PDB file of C-alpha atoms in Angstrom:
ATOM      1  CA  UNK D   1      12.350   0.066   2.014  1.00  0.00           C
ATOM      2  CA  UNK D   2      12.827   2.570  -0.797  1.00  0.00           C
ATOM      3  CA  UNK D   3      16.174   3.158  -2.466  1.00  0.00           C
ATOM      4  CA  UNK D   4      17.326   6.544  -3.732  1.00  0.00           C
ATOM      5  CA  UNK D   5      15.987   5.636  -7.171  1.00  0.00           C
ATOM      6  CA  UNK D   6      12.529   4.958  -5.721  1.00  0.00           C
ATOM      7  CA  UNK D   7      12.447   1.203  -6.071  1.00  0.00           C
ATOM      8  CA  UNK D   8      11.102  -1.016  -3.310  1.00  0.00           C
ATOM      9  CA  UNK D   9      14.076  -3.024  -2.028  1.00  0.00           C
ATOM     10  CA  UNK D  10      12.391  -4.912   0.815  1.00  0.00           C
ATOM     11  CA  UNK D  11       9.407  -7.227   0.731  1.00  0.00           C
ATOM     12  CA  UNK D  12       6.722  -6.961   3.374  1.00  0.00           C
ATOM     13  CA  UNK D  13       6.343  -9.600   6.079  1.00  0.00           C
ATOM     14  CA  UNK D  14       2.619 -10.306   6.404  1.00  0.00           C
ATOM     15  CA  UNK D  15       3.071 -11.630   9.956  1.00  0.00           C
ATOM     16  CA  UNK D  16       3.771  -8.102  11.219  1.00  0.00           C
ATOM     17  CA  UNK D  17       0.647  -6.444   9.798  1.00  0.00           C
ATOM     18  CA  UNK D  18      -1.592  -4.337  12.021  1.00  0.00           C
ATOM     19  CA  UNK D  19      -5.309  -4.928  12.545  1.00  0.00           C
ATOM     20  CA  UNK D  20      -6.335  -2.856   9.522  1.00  0.00           C
ATOM     21  CA  UNK D  21      -6.251  -4.443   6.055  1.00  0.00           C
ATOM     22  CA  UNK D  22      -2.784  -4.409   4.528  1.00  0.00           C
ATOM     23  CA  UNK D  23      -4.111  -2.761   1.366  1.00  0.00           C
ATOM     24  CA  UNK D  24      -5.570   0.157   3.336  1.00  0.00           C
ATOM     25  CA  UNK D  25      -3.687   3.342   2.439  1.00  0.00           C
ATOM     26  CA  UNK D  26      -2.159   5.142   5.411  1.00  0.00           C
ATOM     27  CA  UNK D  27      -4.181   8.014   6.842  1.00  0.00           C
ATOM     28  CA  UNK D  28      -1.110   9.526   8.475  1.00  0.00           C
ATOM     29  CA  UNK D  29       2.429   9.971   7.196  1.00  0.00           C
ATOM     30  CA  UNK D  30       5.251  10.933   9.538  1.00  0.00           C
ATOM     31  CA  UNK D  31       8.317  12.256   7.672  1.00  0.00           C
ATOM     32  CA  UNK D  32      11.610  12.501   9.530  1.00  0.00           C
ATOM     33  CA  UNK D  33      14.892  13.700   8.037  1.00  0.00           C
ATOM     34  CA  UNK D  34      17.842  11.943   9.670  1.00  0.00           C
ATOM     35  CA  UNK D  35      21.468  13.021   9.742  1.00  0.00           C
ATOM     36  CA  UNK D  36      23.870  11.299  12.167  1.00  0.00           C
ATOM     37  CA  UNK D  37      21.169  10.527  14.725  1.00  0.00           C
ATOM     38  CA  UNK D  38      22.196   7.015  15.781  1.00  0.00           C
ATOM     39  CA  UNK D  39      21.708   7.816  19.480  1.00  0.00           C
ATOM     40  CA  UNK D  40      18.132   8.989  18.948  1.00  0.00           C
ATOM     41  CA  UNK D  41      16.811   6.624  16.288  1.00  0.00           C
ATOM     42  CA  UNK D  42      15.803   3.673  18.448  1.00  0.00           C
ATOM     43  CA  UNK D  43      13.812   5.716  21.010  1.00  0.00           C
ATOM     44  CA  UNK D  44      12.429   7.870  18.175  1.00  0.00           C
ATOM     45  CA  UNK D  45      11.190   4.895  16.132  1.00  0.00           C
ATOM     46  CA  UNK D  46       9.749   3.166  19.203  1.00  0.00           C
ATOM     47  CA  UNK D  47       8.041   6.363  20.364  1.00  0.00           C
ATOM     48  CA  UNK D  48       6.493   7.042  16.982  1.00  0.00           C
ATOM     49  CA  UNK D  49       5.274   3.469  16.474  1.00  0.00           C
ATOM     50  CA  UNK D  50       3.768   3.391  19.986  1.00  0.00           C
ATOM     51  CA  UNK D  51       2.120   6.797  19.514  1.00  0.00           C
ATOM     52  CA  UNK D  52       0.774   6.014  16.059  1.00  0.00           C
ATOM     53  CA  UNK D  53      -0.509   2.554  17.086  1.00  0.00           C
ATOM     54  CA  UNK D  54      -2.728   4.344  19.604  1.00  0.00           C
ATOM     55  CA  UNK D  55      -4.611   5.977  16.702  1.00  0.00           C
ATOM     56  CA  UNK D  56      -5.830   2.556  15.540  1.00  0.00           C
ATOM     57  CA  UNK D  57      -5.632   3.785  11.945  1.00  0.00           C
ATOM     58  CA  UNK D  58      -3.134   2.981   9.184  1.00  0.00           C
ATOM     59  CA  UNK D  59       0.009   5.102   9.142  1.00  0.00           C
ATOM     60  CA  UNK D  60       3.504   5.191   7.728  1.00  0.00           C
ATOM     61  CA  UNK D  61       6.748   6.530   9.135  1.00  0.00           C
ATOM     62  CA  UNK D  62       9.237   7.684   6.513  1.00  0.00           C
ATOM     63  CA  UNK D  63      12.800   7.963   7.822  1.00  0.00           C
ATOM     64  CA  UNK D  64      14.997   9.779   5.301  1.00  0.00           C
ATOM     65  CA  UNK D  65      18.731   9.331   5.819  1.00  0.00           C
ATOM     66  CA  UNK D  66      20.501  12.432   4.524  1.00  0.00           C
ATOM     67  CA  UNK D  67      23.898  10.841   3.885  1.00  0.00           C
ATOM     68  CA  UNK D  68      24.737  10.064   7.520  1.00  0.00           C
ATOM     69  CA  UNK D  69      28.282   8.931   8.312  1.00  0.00           C
ATOM     70  CA  UNK D  70      27.359   7.159  11.579  1.00  0.00           C
ATOM     71  CA  UNK D  71      25.169   4.055  12.046  1.00  0.00           C
ATOM     72  CA  UNK D  72      21.914   5.864  11.231  1.00  0.00           C
ATOM     73  CA  UNK D  73      21.400   3.993   7.960  1.00  0.00           C
ATOM     74  CA  UNK D  74      21.819   0.627   9.707  1.00  0.00           C
ATOM     75  CA  UNK D  75      19.411   1.650  12.438  1.00  0.00           C
ATOM     76  CA  UNK D  76      16.815   2.804   9.916  1.00  0.00           C
ATOM     77  CA  UNK D  77      17.127  -0.555   8.177  1.00  0.00           C
ATOM     78  CA  UNK D  78      16.568  -2.311  11.526  1.00  0.00           C
ATOM     79  CA  UNK D  79      13.481  -0.159  12.211  1.00  0.00           C
ATOM     80  CA  UNK D  80      12.100  -1.084   8.778  1.00  0.00           C
ATOM     81  CA  UNK D  81      12.751  -4.779   9.395  1.00  0.00           C
ATOM     82  CA  UNK D  82      11.040  -4.608  12.797  1.00  0.00           C
ATOM     83  CA  UNK D  83       8.026  -2.645  11.469  1.00  0.00           C
ATOM     84  CA  UNK D  84       7.802  -3.623   7.805  1.00  0.00           C
ATOM     85  CA  UNK D  85       4.231  -2.436   7.298  1.00  0.00           C
ATOM     86  CA  UNK D  86       4.684   0.935   9.008  1.00  0.00           C
ATOM     87  CA  UNK D  87       8.270   2.160   8.579  1.00  0.00           C
ATOM     88  CA  UNK D  88       9.844   3.117   5.257  1.00  0.00           C
ATOM     89  CA  UNK D  89      13.542   3.902   4.846  1.00  0.00           C
ATOM     90  CA  UNK D  90      14.728   6.352   2.195  1.00  0.00           C
ATOM     91  CA  UNK D  91      18.494   6.666   1.758  1.00  0.00           C
ATOM     92  CA  UNK D  92      20.094   9.616   0.009  1.00  0.00           C
ATOM     93  CA  UNK D  93      23.562   9.018  -1.440  1.00  0.00           C
ATOM     94  CA  UNK D  94      25.072  12.119   0.212  1.00  0.00           C
ATOM     95  CA  UNK D  95      24.118  15.036   2.436  1.00  0.00           C
ATOM     96  CA  UNK D  96      21.651  17.228   0.564  1.00  0.00           C
ATOM     97  CA  UNK D  97      20.312  19.068   3.614  1.00  0.00           C
ATOM     98  CA  UNK D  98      17.261  18.884   5.824  1.00  0.00           C
ATOM     99  CA  UNK D  99      14.831  20.468   3.369  1.00  0.00           C
ATOM    100  CA  UNK D 100      15.839  18.170   0.514  1.00  0.00           C
ATOM    101  CA  UNK D 101      15.510  15.168   2.836  1.00  0.00           C
ATOM    102  CA  UNK D 102      12.008  16.277   3.842  1.00  0.00           C
ATOM    103  CA  UNK D 103      11.076  16.703   0.176  1.00  0.00           C
ATOM    104  CA  UNK D 104      12.383  13.186  -0.547  1.00  0.00           C
ATOM    105  CA  UNK D 105      10.064  11.948   2.198  1.00  0.00           C
ATOM    106  CA  UNK D 106       7.149  13.940   0.779  1.00  0.00           C
ATOM    107  CA  UNK D 107       7.746  12.253  -2.576  1.00  0.00           C
ATOM    108  CA  UNK D 108       7.110   8.851  -0.915  1.00  0.00           C
ATOM    109  CA  UNK D 109       4.183   9.625   1.384  1.00  0.00           C
ATOM    110  CA  UNK D 110       0.676   8.304   0.873  1.00  0.00           C
ATOM    111  CA  UNK D 111      -1.177   9.620   3.924  1.00  0.00           C
ATOM    112  CA  UNK D 112      -3.818  12.346   3.932  1.00  0.00           C
ATOM    113  CA  UNK D 113      -2.251  14.015   6.982  1.00  0.00           C
ATOM    114  CA  UNK D 114       1.503  14.570   7.093  1.00  0.00           C
ATOM    115  CA  UNK D 115       3.539  15.386  10.187  1.00  0.00           C
ATOM    116  CA  UNK D 116       7.219  16.259  10.026  1.00  0.00           C
ATOM    117  CA  UNK D 117       9.530  15.830  13.006  1.00  0.00           C
ATOM    118  CA  UNK D 118      13.240  16.263  13.514  1.00  0.00           C
ATOM    119  CA  UNK D 119      15.072  13.144  14.641  1.00  0.00           C
ATOM    120  CA  UNK D 120      16.661  14.882  17.646  1.00  0.00           C
ATOM    121  CA  UNK D 121      13.646  14.195  19.920  1.00  0.00           C
ATOM    122  CA  UNK D 122      13.271  17.860  20.884  1.00  0.00           C
ATOM    123  CA  UNK D 123       9.725  17.583  19.546  1.00  0.00           C
ATOM    124  CA  UNK D 124       8.727  14.207  21.006  1.00  0.00           C
ATOM    125  CA  UNK D 125       6.505  11.756  19.114  1.00  0.00           C
ATOM    126  CA  UNK D 126       4.000  11.929  21.953  1.00  0.00           C
ATOM    127  CA  UNK D 127       3.051  15.410  20.677  1.00  0.00           C
ATOM    128  CA  UNK D 128       1.813  14.040  17.332  1.00  0.00           C
ATOM    129  CA  UNK D 129      -1.796  13.556  18.555  1.00  0.00           C
ATOM    130  CA  UNK D 130      -2.056  17.265  19.465  1.00  0.00           C
ATOM    131  CA  UNK D 131      -0.996  18.246  15.937  1.00  0.00           C
ATOM    132  CA  UNK D 132      -3.299  15.717  14.272  1.00  0.00           C
ATOM    133  CA  UNK D 133      -6.236  16.824  16.420  1.00  0.00           C
ATOM    134  CA  UNK D 134      -5.829  20.405  15.187  1.00  0.00           C
ATOM    135  CA  UNK D 135      -5.746  19.244  11.559  1.00  0.00           C
ATOM    136  CA  UNK D 136      -8.872  17.171  12.157  1.00  0.00           C
ATOM    137  CA  UNK D 137     -10.547  20.303  13.601  1.00  0.00           C
ATOM    138  CA  UNK D 138     -10.141  21.850  10.155  1.00  0.00           C
ATOM    139  CA  UNK D 139      -6.824  23.686  10.224  1.00  0.00           C
ATOM    140  CA  UNK D 140      -4.852  23.327   6.973  1.00  0.00           C
ATOM    141  CA  UNK D 141      -1.420  23.799   8.532  1.00  0.00           C
ATOM    142  CA  UNK D 142      -0.402  23.232  12.154  1.00  0.00           C
ATOM    143  CA  UNK D 143       2.997  24.028  13.643  1.00  0.00           C
ATOM    144  CA  UNK D 144       4.595  23.825  17.041  1.00  0.00           C
ATOM    145  CA  UNK D 145       7.574  25.254  18.868  1.00  0.00           C
ATOM    146  CA  UNK D 146       9.002  23.439  21.829  1.00  0.00           C
ATOM    147  CA  UNK D 147      10.133  25.728  24.626  1.00  0.00           C
ATOM    148  CA  UNK D 148      12.837  25.766  25.775  1.00  0.00           C
ATOM    149  CA  UNK D 149      14.822  24.264  22.903  1.00  0.00           C
ATOM    150  CA  UNK D 150      18.426  23.164  23.162  1.00  0.00           C
ATOM    151  CA  UNK D 151      19.599  24.433  19.776  1.00  0.00           C
ATOM    152  CA  UNK D 152      22.925  26.156  19.399  1.00  0.00           C
ATOM    153  CA  UNK D 153      23.033  29.748  18.188  1.00  0.00           C
ATOM    154  CA  UNK D 154      24.271  28.630  14.750  1.00  0.00           C
TER     155      UNK D 154
END
């Protein structure tokens, strides 16, 4: 787990490593800004881990808490503890906004391919393979829009 200052504050548990060598750098980085998403975090983390395990390649999931006032920080910590080799928690000391949270995640990532998702599950983790496939076809940037979305007007 990474603190706001960038120091590693959790040691890895070797018993939870995947089939690839622990020293192998991740090929994929999933960056997710989180703000008061306690209801979505457990299904989000499980969905991403299940989806990314299907790739059979090293990956990392970076959950960036943007100063949440609910139990999001606790739930991120639990996800890190459950998936110590795959999930990284970054905790900002206050709300800086979605873009700053994404940039904080970018500062930590090690993968060659980066996917960003919102924590609200409107773009489900199961769509990650479609995005990655397009990047592997040679596209530099791939985006998606889920229709219909459930966003408010403002």
